[in-house]
Amino acid sequence: MKTRRTLLAAGLLTALTALLAGCGDGGSDSAAVPDGWGTLKTKGVDVSYPKGSDGYQEQSGAERSKYNAAAAVRTEDGRAVSIITVQLGFTQADSAEQAAIGAEAGIQMGASVKGDKDVKLAGTDEAKRIDFSFKSGGQDSDPPKGTPVNGVILTGLDSSDTTFAIRVDAVAGKLSDADLNRIIKSVEVH
């Protein structure tokens, strides 16, 4: 009988320790940020990106679109080859499914949308991933017109029930699957 009580007490202590450490919040595990990466921090969500001479550079408020809460761009020869943006409150929604519908509406006409699927993001139990591709329009510092671009949008609701959308666009072949997966695993919703 004493052994059973000891095991029960040990089990309760383990559960309490996990809860106090933040592991019992019902969300996904904590985000994994690789060493040497930068992080776009917003009030609803953070996402990390590779830094360095051939990595992304965070854009200031004056450089990024007024609709983006944060952005980082990677360039080659003065042209963007990949961009990561974060939008907050981009649509009224009360579920990740509704947020995905709103995010899909923002994808340019003529894009090939491959649909959405559930994705695990740290800090939330419900998020969607939308994969799509399109051809660059060639404006300003965009890739030359007709260049194939692959895109991913991660969307859902933060803890204040505000929508977020993290969008990663990259010229085909300019962002490895491994780095894209590390970007996704770095996302932390608050």
Tab-separated table of C-alpha atoms in Angstrom:
chain	number	residue	atom	x	y	z
A	1	MET	CA	0.000	0.000	0.000
A	2	LYS	CA	2.847	2.378	0.858
A	3	THR	CA	4.459	1.696	-2.548
A	4	ARG	CA	1.209	2.569	-4.335
A	5	ARG	CA	0.950	5.892	-2.430
A	6	THR	CA	4.594	6.675	-3.193
A	7	LEU	CA	4.050	6.025	-6.928
A	8	LEU	CA	0.854	8.093	-6.903
A	9	ALA	CA	2.634	10.966	-5.140
A	10	ALA	CA	5.546	10.746	-7.597
A	11	GLY	CA	3.108	10.797	-10.519
A	12	LEU	CA	1.292	13.845	-9.135
A	13	LEU	CA	4.607	15.612	-8.500
A	14	THR	CA	5.692	14.930	-12.109
A	15	ALA	CA	2.376	16.277	-13.445
A	16	LEU	CA	2.608	19.373	-11.222
A	17	THR	CA	6.214	20.001	-12.318
A	18	ALA	CA	5.181	19.756	-15.987
A	19	LEU	CA	2.286	22.143	-15.399
A	20	LEU	CA	4.498	24.685	-13.627
A	21	ALA	CA	7.043	24.434	-16.453
A	22	GLY	CA	4.340	25.414	-18.940
A	23	CYS	CA	3.973	21.990	-20.519
A	24	GLY	CA	0.400	21.504	-19.415
A	25	ASP	CA	-1.237	24.413	-21.272
A	26	GLY	CA	-2.905	22.215	-23.875
A	27	GLY	CA	-0.830	23.736	-26.697
A	28	SER	CA	1.927	22.211	-28.766
A	29	ASP	CA	5.461	21.824	-27.456
A	30	SER	CA	7.622	24.940	-27.312
A	31	ALA	CA	9.051	26.392	-30.499
A	32	ALA	CA	12.522	25.346	-31.658
A	33	VAL	CA	14.721	28.235	-32.797
A	34	PRO	CA	18.016	27.196	-34.424
A	35	ASP	CA	21.219	28.846	-33.183
A	36	GLY	CA	22.151	32.026	-35.031
A	37	TRP	CA	18.639	32.691	-36.373
A	38	GLY	CA	16.781	35.990	-36.046
A	39	THR	CA	13.198	36.250	-34.824
A	40	LEU	CA	10.281	38.388	-35.992
A	41	LYS	CA	8.414	39.227	-32.782
A	42	THR	CA	4.833	40.493	-32.726
A	43	LYS	CA	2.187	40.684	-30.011
A	44	GLY	CA	0.414	37.565	-31.313
A	45	VAL	CA	3.099	35.336	-32.836
A	46	ASP	CA	6.866	35.006	-33.313
A	47	VAL	CA	8.663	33.313	-36.209
A	48	SER	CA	12.397	32.816	-36.756
A	49	TYR	CA	14.496	32.911	-39.909
A	50	PRO	CA	18.085	32.230	-41.059
A	51	LYS	CA	20.308	35.307	-40.713
A	52	GLY	CA	23.700	36.081	-42.166
A	53	SER	CA	25.133	37.324	-45.427
A	54	ASP	CA	22.987	34.947	-47.482
A	55	GLY	CA	20.038	34.897	-45.067
A	56	TYR	CA	17.052	37.136	-44.399
A	57	GLN	CA	17.173	40.744	-43.239
A	58	GLU	CA	14.383	42.088	-41.044
A	59	GLN	CA	12.512	45.015	-42.593
A	60	SER	CA	11.767	48.161	-40.618
A	61	GLY	CA	8.258	49.575	-40.314
A	62	ALA	CA	9.049	52.004	-43.152
A	63	GLU	CA	10.287	49.210	-45.461
A	64	ARG	CA	7.463	46.705	-45.048
A	65	SER	CA	3.842	46.906	-46.146
A	66	LYS	CA	1.529	48.707	-43.720
A	67	TYR	CA	-0.480	45.464	-43.478
A	68	ASN	CA	2.483	43.498	-42.098
A	69	ALA	CA	3.279	43.495	-38.379
A	70	ALA	CA	6.746	42.136	-39.234
A	71	ALA	CA	8.710	41.022	-42.291
A	72	ALA	CA	12.112	39.695	-43.330
A	73	VAL	CA	13.425	39.441	-46.882
A	74	ARG	CA	16.233	37.525	-48.556
A	75	THR	CA	17.707	39.069	-51.694
A	76	GLU	CA	20.120	38.088	-54.432
A	77	ASP	CA	21.482	40.655	-56.895
A	78	GLY	CA	19.040	43.278	-55.596
A	79	ARG	CA	15.943	41.125	-56.119
A	80	ALA	CA	13.869	39.407	-53.439
A	81	VAL	CA	14.140	35.611	-53.628
A	82	SER	CA	12.187	34.941	-50.434
A	83	ILE	CA	10.095	36.899	-47.953
A	84	ILE	CA	8.515	36.064	-44.602
A	85	THR	CA	5.633	38.244	-43.439
A	86	VAL	CA	3.400	38.299	-40.368
A	87	GLN	CA	-0.089	39.772	-40.460
A	88	LEU	CA	-2.307	40.147	-37.398
A	89	GLY	CA	-6.064	40.686	-37.354
A	90	PHE	CA	-6.296	40.284	-41.124
A	91	THR	CA	-9.863	38.934	-40.958
A	92	GLN	CA	-12.686	38.314	-38.499
A	93	ALA	CA	-12.646	34.611	-37.637
A	94	ASP	CA	-13.343	32.426	-34.644
A	95	SER	CA	-11.475	29.297	-35.769
A	96	ALA	CA	-8.341	28.295	-37.624
A	97	GLU	CA	-10.556	26.974	-40.425
A	98	GLN	CA	-12.171	30.401	-40.903
A	99	ALA	CA	-8.746	32.084	-40.692
A	100	ALA	CA	-7.523	29.737	-43.465
A	101	ILE	CA	-10.469	30.737	-45.666
A	102	GLY	CA	-9.568	34.413	-45.135
A	103	ALA	CA	-5.880	33.739	-45.819
A	104	GLU	CA	-6.670	31.859	-49.027
A	105	ALA	CA	-8.691	34.866	-50.222
A	106	GLY	CA	-5.490	36.934	-50.014
A	107	ILE	CA	-3.526	34.700	-52.381
A	108	GLN	CA	-3.139	36.322	-55.798
A	109	MET	CA	-5.414	35.411	-58.670
A	110	GLY	CA	-4.002	32.699	-60.896
A	111	ALA	CA	-2.117	30.982	-58.086
A	112	SER	CA	-2.336	27.218	-57.745
A	113	VAL	CA	-3.643	26.539	-54.216
A	114	LYS	CA	-2.965	23.009	-53.025
A	115	GLY	CA	-5.463	23.292	-50.141
A	116	ASP	CA	-5.030	23.485	-46.392
A	117	LYS	CA	-4.174	21.003	-43.668
A	118	ASP	CA	-3.754	20.975	-39.908
A	119	VAL	CA	-0.332	21.971	-38.587
A	120	LYS	CA	1.173	21.899	-35.082
A	121	LEU	CA	2.418	25.298	-33.911
A	122	ALA	CA	3.750	25.978	-30.419
A	123	GLY	CA	1.239	27.799	-28.241
A	124	THR	CA	-1.980	26.801	-30.008
A	125	ASP	CA	-4.014	23.643	-30.452
A	126	GLU	CA	-5.489	24.660	-33.795
A	127	ALA	CA	-3.652	26.024	-36.837
A	128	LYS	CA	-3.748	25.514	-40.606
A	129	ARG	CA	-1.106	25.360	-43.324
A	130	ILE	CA	-1.901	26.441	-46.870
A	131	ASP	CA	0.507	25.534	-49.690
A	132	PHE	CA	0.365	27.323	-53.053
A	133	SER	CA	2.482	28.424	-56.008
A	134	PHE	CA	2.362	31.304	-58.469
A	135	LYS	CA	4.417	33.126	-61.089
A	136	SER	CA	6.087	36.398	-60.108
A	137	GLY	CA	4.632	39.573	-61.593
A	138	GLY	CA	8.137	41.099	-61.763
A	139	GLN	CA	7.260	44.408	-60.053
A	140	ASP	CA	9.888	46.534	-58.287
A	141	SER	CA	12.443	44.258	-56.573
A	142	ASP	CA	10.379	41.075	-57.047
A	143	PRO	CA	11.880	38.176	-58.990
A	144	PRO	CA	11.701	38.596	-62.792
A	145	LYS	CA	8.242	38.231	-64.339
A	146	GLY	CA	7.172	34.601	-64.732
A	147	THR	CA	9.585	33.217	-62.127
A	148	PRO	CA	7.966	30.279	-60.247
A	149	VAL	CA	7.388	31.032	-56.548
A	150	ASN	CA	6.256	28.606	-53.833
A	151	GLY	CA	4.277	29.849	-50.848
A	152	VAL	CA	3.132	28.638	-47.453
A	153	ILE	CA	0.736	30.382	-45.078
A	154	LEU	CA	0.425	29.328	-41.427
A	155	THR	CA	-2.738	30.693	-39.866
A	156	GLY	CA	-4.972	30.487	-36.819
A	157	LEU	CA	-5.925	32.474	-33.724
A	158	ASP	CA	-3.643	33.755	-30.981
A	159	SER	CA	-4.525	33.711	-27.257
A	160	SER	CA	-6.618	36.887	-27.626
A	161	ASP	CA	-8.589	35.259	-30.499
A	162	THR	CA	-6.963	37.560	-33.070
A	163	THR	CA	-6.117	36.008	-36.435
A	164	PHE	CA	-2.504	35.664	-37.526
A	165	ALA	CA	-1.005	34.705	-40.869
A	166	ILE	CA	2.663	33.885	-41.359
A	167	ARG	CA	3.447	33.776	-45.057
A	168	VAL	CA	6.671	32.415	-46.559
A	169	ASP	CA	7.196	32.994	-50.290
A	170	ALA	CA	10.349	31.729	-52.000
A	171	VAL	CA	11.531	31.436	-55.590
A	172	ALA	CA	11.522	27.730	-56.485
A	173	GLY	CA	14.819	26.199	-55.338
A	174	LYS	CA	15.841	29.155	-53.107
A	175	LEU	CA	14.523	27.843	-49.761
A	176	SER	CA	15.324	24.273	-48.797
A	177	ASP	CA	12.615	22.023	-47.359
A	178	ALA	CA	14.805	21.665	-44.252
A	179	ASP	CA	14.929	25.456	-43.687
A	180	LEU	CA	11.193	25.793	-44.386
A	181	ASN	CA	10.504	23.094	-41.776
A	182	ARG	CA	12.792	24.877	-39.277
A	183	ILE	CA	10.924	28.155	-39.916
A	184	ILE	CA	7.602	26.399	-39.252
A	185	LYS	CA	8.925	24.708	-36.089
A	186	SER	CA	10.163	28.096	-34.829
A	187	VAL	CA	6.651	29.598	-34.750
A	188	GLU	CA	5.392	30.486	-31.277
A	189	VAL	CA	1.806	31.705	-30.837
A	190	HIS	CA	0.996	33.792	-27.742
